[in-house]
């Protein structure tokens, strides 16, 4: 029997960051539960769908895997249309600049290669996130499967609470 109170959510989520930081690997780990050390550059944009059971409700995350170079072009604006949230990914072994446009969780990826690099360099992530409007940040590893589910749950929690 159909439960009248069963809700379905579809959220468009962008995954943004420079080339090679691990965007595709994080999505692959999260959706397909595997990891490949071989690098294959994403051309344009790839899509993946992750379905979550969220308190009696269904959440579908449509993940947009945007090739790194797009962030420098005007196309990025098009991608942001109707997005509910984003992950911004950077590589802890080569910290770079990051910028946010929508509700965003910051992922410090490849933490298997450089644990505590950020804190040891005196980078105050907590303060940075507050000042720049990130809803949270996680040290992640697509390789070792660290904190990817936690980061996604954090983003979904904030999106649902804001609806
Ligand atoms: P993208 O260009 O941002 O999509 O980056 P990819 O997901 O294609 O990853 C770039 C390279 O980094 C690949 O060789 C991956 O195997 C590697 N990589 C991605 N995530 C991790 C991680 O968490 N740890 C390690 N050690 N390598 C990673
Ligand atoms: Mg890619």
PDB file of C-alpha atoms and ligand atoms in Angstrom:
ATOM      1  CA  UNK A   1       0.000   0.000   0.000  1.00  0.00           C
ATOM      2  CA  UNK A   2       1.228   3.487  -0.844  1.00  0.00           C
ATOM      3  CA  UNK A   3       2.192   5.560   2.169  1.00  0.00           C
ATOM      4  CA  UNK A   4       0.816   9.051   1.631  1.00  0.00           C
ATOM      5  CA  UNK A   5       3.520  10.537   3.805  1.00  0.00           C
ATOM      6  CA  UNK A   6       6.395   9.026   1.856  1.00  0.00           C
ATOM      7  CA  UNK A   7       8.395  11.853   0.355  1.00  0.00           C
ATOM      8  CA  UNK A   8      10.870  11.733  -2.490  1.00  0.00           C
ATOM      9  CA  UNK A   9      13.557  14.353  -2.922  1.00  0.00           C
ATOM     10  CA  UNK A  10      15.702  14.917  -5.987  1.00  0.00           C
ATOM     11  CA  UNK A  11      18.732  17.109  -5.398  1.00  0.00           C
ATOM     12  CA  UNK A  12      21.193  18.302  -7.972  1.00  0.00           C
ATOM     13  CA  UNK A  13      24.629  18.414  -6.359  1.00  0.00           C
ATOM     14  CA  UNK A  14      27.753  19.800  -8.017  1.00  0.00           C
ATOM     15  CA  UNK A  15      31.205  18.353  -7.429  1.00  0.00           C
ATOM     16  CA  UNK A  16      33.754  21.049  -8.150  1.00  0.00           C
ATOM     17  CA  UNK A  17      37.516  21.394  -7.953  1.00  0.00           C
ATOM     18  CA  UNK A  18      40.739  21.511  -9.907  1.00  0.00           C
ATOM     19  CA  UNK A  19      41.837  18.772 -12.279  1.00  0.00           C
ATOM     20  CA  UNK A  20      43.159  15.654 -10.542  1.00  0.00           C
ATOM     21  CA  UNK A  21      42.041  16.438  -6.989  1.00  0.00           C
ATOM     22  CA  UNK A  22      39.829  13.322  -6.935  1.00  0.00           C
ATOM     23  CA  UNK A  23      36.283  14.446  -7.818  1.00  0.00           C
ATOM     24  CA  UNK A  24      35.525  11.457 -10.054  1.00  0.00           C
ATOM     25  CA  UNK A  25      37.142   9.069  -7.555  1.00  0.00           C
ATOM     26  CA  UNK A  26      35.005  10.366  -4.684  1.00  0.00           C
ATOM     27  CA  UNK A  27      31.829   9.909  -6.721  1.00  0.00           C
ATOM     28  CA  UNK A  28      32.953   6.455  -7.841  1.00  0.00           C
ATOM     29  CA  UNK A  29      33.640   5.453  -4.245  1.00  0.00           C
ATOM     30  CA  UNK A  30      30.346   6.894  -3.003  1.00  0.00           C
ATOM     31  CA  UNK A  31      28.099   5.486  -5.748  1.00  0.00           C
ATOM     32  CA  UNK A  32      29.898   2.388  -7.039  1.00  0.00           C
ATOM     33  CA  UNK A  33      31.968   1.451  -3.947  1.00  0.00           C
ATOM     34  CA  UNK A  34      35.269   1.114  -5.762  1.00  0.00           C
ATOM     35  CA  UNK A  35      38.506   2.959  -6.515  1.00  0.00           C
ATOM     36  CA  UNK A  36      40.943   2.956  -9.414  1.00  0.00           C
ATOM     37  CA  UNK A  37      44.468   4.420  -9.223  1.00  0.00           C
ATOM     38  CA  UNK A  38      44.424   5.091 -12.971  1.00  0.00           C
ATOM     39  CA  UNK A  39      43.742   8.623 -14.034  1.00  0.00           C
ATOM     40  CA  UNK A  40      41.250   9.341 -16.789  1.00  0.00           C
ATOM     41  CA  UNK A  41      40.297  12.990 -17.191  1.00  0.00           C
ATOM     42  CA  UNK A  42      36.593  13.799 -17.203  1.00  0.00           C
ATOM     43  CA  UNK A  43      35.468  15.470 -20.410  1.00  0.00           C
ATOM     44  CA  UNK A  44      32.788  18.130 -19.886  1.00  0.00           C
ATOM     45  CA  UNK A  45      30.443  16.719 -17.250  1.00  0.00           C
ATOM     46  CA  UNK A  46      29.614  13.188 -16.009  1.00  0.00           C
ATOM     47  CA  UNK A  47      26.525  12.242 -14.040  1.00  0.00           C
ATOM     48  CA  UNK A  48      25.943   9.712 -11.281  1.00  0.00           C
ATOM     49  CA  UNK A  49      22.866   8.941  -9.196  1.00  0.00           C
ATOM     50  CA  UNK A  50      23.017   8.004  -5.518  1.00  0.00           C
ATOM     51  CA  UNK A  51      19.815   6.890  -3.776  1.00  0.00           C
ATOM     52  CA  UNK A  52      19.592   7.272   0.009  1.00  0.00           C
ATOM     53  CA  UNK A  53      16.955   6.099   2.471  1.00  0.00           C
ATOM     54  CA  UNK A  54      16.584   9.079   4.769  1.00  0.00           C
ATOM     55  CA  UNK A  55      14.183   8.628   7.745  1.00  0.00           C
ATOM     56  CA  UNK A  56      11.317   6.882   5.813  1.00  0.00           C
ATOM     57  CA  UNK A  57      11.980   9.187   2.845  1.00  0.00           C
ATOM     58  CA  UNK A  58      13.914   8.737  -0.384  1.00  0.00           C
ATOM     59  CA  UNK A  59      16.669  11.140  -1.342  1.00  0.00           C
ATOM     60  CA  UNK A  60      18.101  10.975  -4.863  1.00  0.00           C
ATOM     61  CA  UNK A  61      21.353  12.812  -5.323  1.00  0.00           C
ATOM     62  CA  UNK A  62      22.112  13.675  -8.926  1.00  0.00           C
ATOM     63  CA  UNK A  63      25.856  14.244  -8.789  1.00  0.00           C
ATOM     64  CA  UNK A  64      27.359  16.483 -11.452  1.00  0.00           C
ATOM     65  CA  UNK A  65      31.030  15.685 -11.928  1.00  0.00           C
ATOM     66  CA  UNK A  66      32.386  18.802 -13.577  1.00  0.00           C
ATOM     67  CA  UNK A  67      35.769  18.753 -15.299  1.00  0.00           C
ATOM     68  CA  UNK A  68      38.238  20.987 -13.474  1.00  0.00           C
ATOM     69  CA  UNK A  69      38.875  23.445 -16.232  1.00  0.00           C
ATOM     70  CA  UNK A  70      35.193  24.382 -16.380  1.00  0.00           C
ATOM     71  CA  UNK A  71      35.506  26.417 -13.224  1.00  0.00           C
ATOM     72  CA  UNK A  72      37.502  28.951 -15.208  1.00  0.00           C
ATOM     73  CA  UNK A  73      34.902  29.253 -17.955  1.00  0.00           C
ATOM     74  CA  UNK A  74      31.442  30.718 -18.192  1.00  0.00           C
ATOM     75  CA  UNK A  75      29.909  27.231 -18.383  1.00  0.00           C
ATOM     76  CA  UNK A  76      30.114  26.943 -14.603  1.00  0.00           C
ATOM     77  CA  UNK A  77      27.230  29.380 -14.253  1.00  0.00           C
ATOM     78  CA  UNK A  78      25.042  27.123 -16.369  1.00  0.00           C
ATOM     79  CA  UNK A  79      25.875  24.139 -14.174  1.00  0.00           C
ATOM     80  CA  UNK A  80      24.892  25.989 -11.018  1.00  0.00           C
ATOM     81  CA  UNK A  81      21.324  26.418 -12.244  1.00  0.00           C
ATOM     82  CA  UNK A  82      18.930  24.634  -9.866  1.00  0.00           C
ATOM     83  CA  UNK A  83      21.758  23.096  -7.867  1.00  0.00           C
ATOM     84  CA  UNK A  84      20.818  22.458  -4.234  1.00  0.00           C
ATOM     85  CA  UNK A  85      24.341  22.089  -2.973  1.00  0.00           C
ATOM     86  CA  UNK A  86      27.932  21.353  -3.810  1.00  0.00           C
ATOM     87  CA  UNK A  87      31.100  19.641  -2.752  1.00  0.00           C
ATOM     88  CA  UNK A  88      34.262  21.579  -3.340  1.00  0.00           C
ATOM     89  CA  UNK A  89      37.226  19.246  -3.457  1.00  0.00           C
ATOM     90  CA  UNK A  90      40.901  20.043  -3.102  1.00  0.00           C
ATOM     91  CA  UNK A  91      43.972  17.848  -2.756  1.00  0.00           C
ATOM     92  CA  UNK A  92      45.633  18.071   0.656  1.00  0.00           C
ATOM     93  CA  UNK A  93      49.007  17.357  -0.931  1.00  0.00           C
ATOM     94  CA  UNK A  94      48.751  20.474  -3.104  1.00  0.00           C
ATOM     95  CA  UNK A  95      46.425  22.959  -1.396  1.00  0.00           C
ATOM     96  CA  UNK A  96      44.975  25.492  -3.804  1.00  0.00           C
ATOM     97  CA  UNK A  97      42.368  28.187  -3.756  1.00  0.00           C
ATOM     98  CA  UNK A  98      38.716  27.266  -3.429  1.00  0.00           C
ATOM     99  CA  UNK A  99      35.563  29.303  -3.868  1.00  0.00           C
ATOM    100  CA  UNK A 100      31.895  28.676  -3.120  1.00  0.00           C
ATOM    101  CA  UNK A 101      28.676  29.854  -4.763  1.00  0.00           C
ATOM    102  CA  UNK A 102      25.982  27.640  -3.163  1.00  0.00           C
ATOM    103  CA  UNK A 103      25.527  25.656   0.074  1.00  0.00           C
ATOM    104  CA  UNK A 104      28.729  23.715   0.128  1.00  0.00           C
ATOM    105  CA  UNK A 105      30.729  21.091   1.961  1.00  0.00           C
ATOM    106  CA  UNK A 106      34.493  21.341   1.605  1.00  0.00           C
ATOM    107  CA  UNK A 107      36.399  18.080   0.985  1.00  0.00           C
ATOM    108  CA  UNK A 108      40.122  17.863   1.706  1.00  0.00           C
ATOM    109  CA  UNK A 109      40.778  14.769  -0.393  1.00  0.00           C
ATOM    110  CA  UNK A 110      43.653  12.226  -0.480  1.00  0.00           C
ATOM    111  CA  UNK A 111      43.990  12.390   3.298  1.00  0.00           C
ATOM    112  CA  UNK A 112      45.471   8.868   3.073  1.00  0.00           C
ATOM    113  CA  UNK A 113      48.558  10.593   1.639  1.00  0.00           C
ATOM    114  CA  UNK A 114      48.769  13.519   3.993  1.00  0.00           C
ATOM    115  CA  UNK A 115      46.998  13.121   7.288  1.00  0.00           C
ATOM    116  CA  UNK A 116      46.758  16.272   9.405  1.00  0.00           C
ATOM    117  CA  UNK A 117      48.590  18.320   6.738  1.00  0.00           C
ATOM    118  CA  UNK A 118      46.106  21.133   7.153  1.00  0.00           C
ATOM    119  CA  UNK A 119      46.167  21.337  10.930  1.00  0.00           C
ATOM    120  CA  UNK A 120      49.938  20.901  11.038  1.00  0.00           C
ATOM    121  CA  UNK A 121      50.290  23.890   8.707  1.00  0.00           C
ATOM    122  CA  UNK A 122      48.130  25.980  10.989  1.00  0.00           C
ATOM    123  CA  UNK A 123      45.268  26.175   8.508  1.00  0.00           C
ATOM    124  CA  UNK A 124      42.196  26.798  10.615  1.00  0.00           C
ATOM    125  CA  UNK A 125      39.515  24.948   8.669  1.00  0.00           C
ATOM    126  CA  UNK A 126      36.777  25.505  11.233  1.00  0.00           C
ATOM    127  CA  UNK A 127      37.245  29.266  11.098  1.00  0.00           C
ATOM    128  CA  UNK A 128      37.699  29.270   7.324  1.00  0.00           C
ATOM    129  CA  UNK A 129      34.401  27.392   6.849  1.00  0.00           C
ATOM    130  CA  UNK A 130      32.506  29.767   9.112  1.00  0.00           C
ATOM    131  CA  UNK A 131      33.906  32.843   7.395  1.00  0.00           C
ATOM    132  CA  UNK A 132      33.221  31.495   3.904  1.00  0.00           C
ATOM    133  CA  UNK A 133      29.814  29.966   4.484  1.00  0.00           C
ATOM    134  CA  UNK A 134      30.679  26.282   4.124  1.00  0.00           C
ATOM    135  CA  UNK A 135      28.254  24.085   6.075  1.00  0.00           C
ATOM    136  CA  UNK A 136      31.091  21.751   6.978  1.00  0.00           C
ATOM    137  CA  UNK A 137      34.418  20.230   5.965  1.00  0.00           C
ATOM    138  CA  UNK A 138      35.886  16.724   5.933  1.00  0.00           C
ATOM    139  CA  UNK A 139      39.258  15.145   5.309  1.00  0.00           C
ATOM    140  CA  UNK A 140      38.357  12.445   2.774  1.00  0.00           C
ATOM    141  CA  UNK A 141      39.969   9.603   0.894  1.00  0.00           C
ATOM    142  CA  UNK A 142      38.319   8.013  -2.127  1.00  0.00           C
ATOM    143  CA  UNK A 143      41.073   5.405  -1.974  1.00  0.00           C
ATOM    144  CA  UNK A 144      40.589   4.335   1.648  1.00  0.00           C
ATOM    145  CA  UNK A 145      36.885   5.202   1.808  1.00  0.00           C
ATOM    146  CA  UNK A 146      37.202   7.797   4.552  1.00  0.00           C
ATOM    147  CA  UNK A 147      34.444  10.317   5.407  1.00  0.00           C
ATOM    148  CA  UNK A 148      32.646  10.307   2.042  1.00  0.00           C
ATOM    149  CA  UNK A 149      29.300   9.054   3.390  1.00  0.00           C
ATOM    150  CA  UNK A 150      29.659  11.405   6.362  1.00  0.00           C
ATOM    151  CA  UNK A 151      30.254  14.408   4.091  1.00  0.00           C
ATOM    152  CA  UNK A 152      27.270  13.563   1.892  1.00  0.00           C
ATOM    153  CA  UNK A 153      25.023  13.080   4.936  1.00  0.00           C
ATOM    154  CA  UNK A 154      26.124  16.477   6.227  1.00  0.00           C
ATOM    155  CA  UNK A 155      25.130  18.149   2.943  1.00  0.00           C
ATOM    156  CA  UNK A 156      21.760  16.343   2.711  1.00  0.00           C
ATOM    157  CA  UNK A 157      21.001  17.182   6.351  1.00  0.00           C
ATOM    158  CA  UNK A 158      21.526  20.889   5.655  1.00  0.00           C
ATOM    159  CA  UNK A 159      19.499  20.847   2.435  1.00  0.00           C
ATOM    160  CA  UNK A 160      16.553  19.067   4.091  1.00  0.00           C
ATOM    161  CA  UNK A 161      16.626  21.389   7.087  1.00  0.00           C
ATOM    162  CA  UNK A 162      16.506  24.434   4.802  1.00  0.00           C
ATOM    163  CA  UNK A 163      13.458  23.241   2.823  1.00  0.00           C
TER     164      UNK A 163
HETATM  165  P1  LIG B   1      39.396  14.535 -10.920  1.00  0.00           P
HETATM  166  O1  LIG B   1      40.128  15.084 -12.109  1.00  0.00           O
HETATM  167  O2  LIG B   1      39.192  15.577  -9.854  1.00  0.00           O
HETATM  168  O3  LIG B   1      38.098  13.859 -11.293  1.00  0.00           O
HETATM  169  O4  LIG B   1      40.352  13.439 -10.246  1.00  0.00           O
HETATM  170  P2  LIG B   1      40.288  11.834 -10.313  1.00  0.00           P
HETATM  171  O5  LIG B   1      39.168  11.313  -9.490  1.00  0.00           O
HETATM  172  O6  LIG B   1      40.324  11.378 -11.717  1.00  0.00           O
HETATM  173  O7  LIG B   1      41.650  11.445  -9.538  1.00  0.00           O
HETATM  174  C1  LIG B   1      42.930  11.919  -9.956  1.00  0.00           C
HETATM  175  C2  LIG B   1      43.998  10.965  -9.474  1.00  0.00           C
HETATM  176  O8  LIG B   1      44.089  10.980  -8.051  1.00  0.00           O
HETATM  177  C3  LIG B   1      43.730   9.496  -9.870  1.00  0.00           C
HETATM  178  O9  LIG B   1      44.952   8.894 -10.232  1.00  0.00           O
HETATM  179  C4  LIG B   1      43.168   8.886  -8.598  1.00  0.00           C
HETATM  180  O10 LIG B   1      43.427   7.503  -8.527  1.00  0.00           O
HETATM  181  C5  LIG B   1      43.903   9.660  -7.498  1.00  0.00           C
HETATM  182  N1  LIG B   1      43.075   9.801  -6.269  1.00  0.00           N
HETATM  183  C6  LIG B   1      41.787  10.237  -6.173  1.00  0.00           C
HETATM  184  N2  LIG B   1      41.357  10.219  -4.894  1.00  0.00           N
HETATM  185  C7  LIG B   1      42.389   9.750  -4.139  1.00  0.00           C
HETATM  186  C8  LIG B   1      42.574   9.521  -2.729  1.00  0.00           C
HETATM  187  O11 LIG B   1      41.689   9.704  -1.890  1.00  0.00           O
HETATM  188  N3  LIG B   1      43.807   9.074  -2.342  1.00  0.00           N
HETATM  189  C9  LIG B   1      44.809   8.849  -3.230  1.00  0.00           C
HETATM  190  N4  LIG B   1      45.964   8.403  -2.744  1.00  0.00           N
HETATM  191  N5  LIG B   1      44.684   9.054  -4.556  1.00  0.00           N
HETATM  192  C10 LIG B   1      43.484   9.506  -5.005  1.00  0.00           C
HETATM  193 MG1  LIG B   2      37.216  13.700 -13.208  1.00  0.00          MG
END
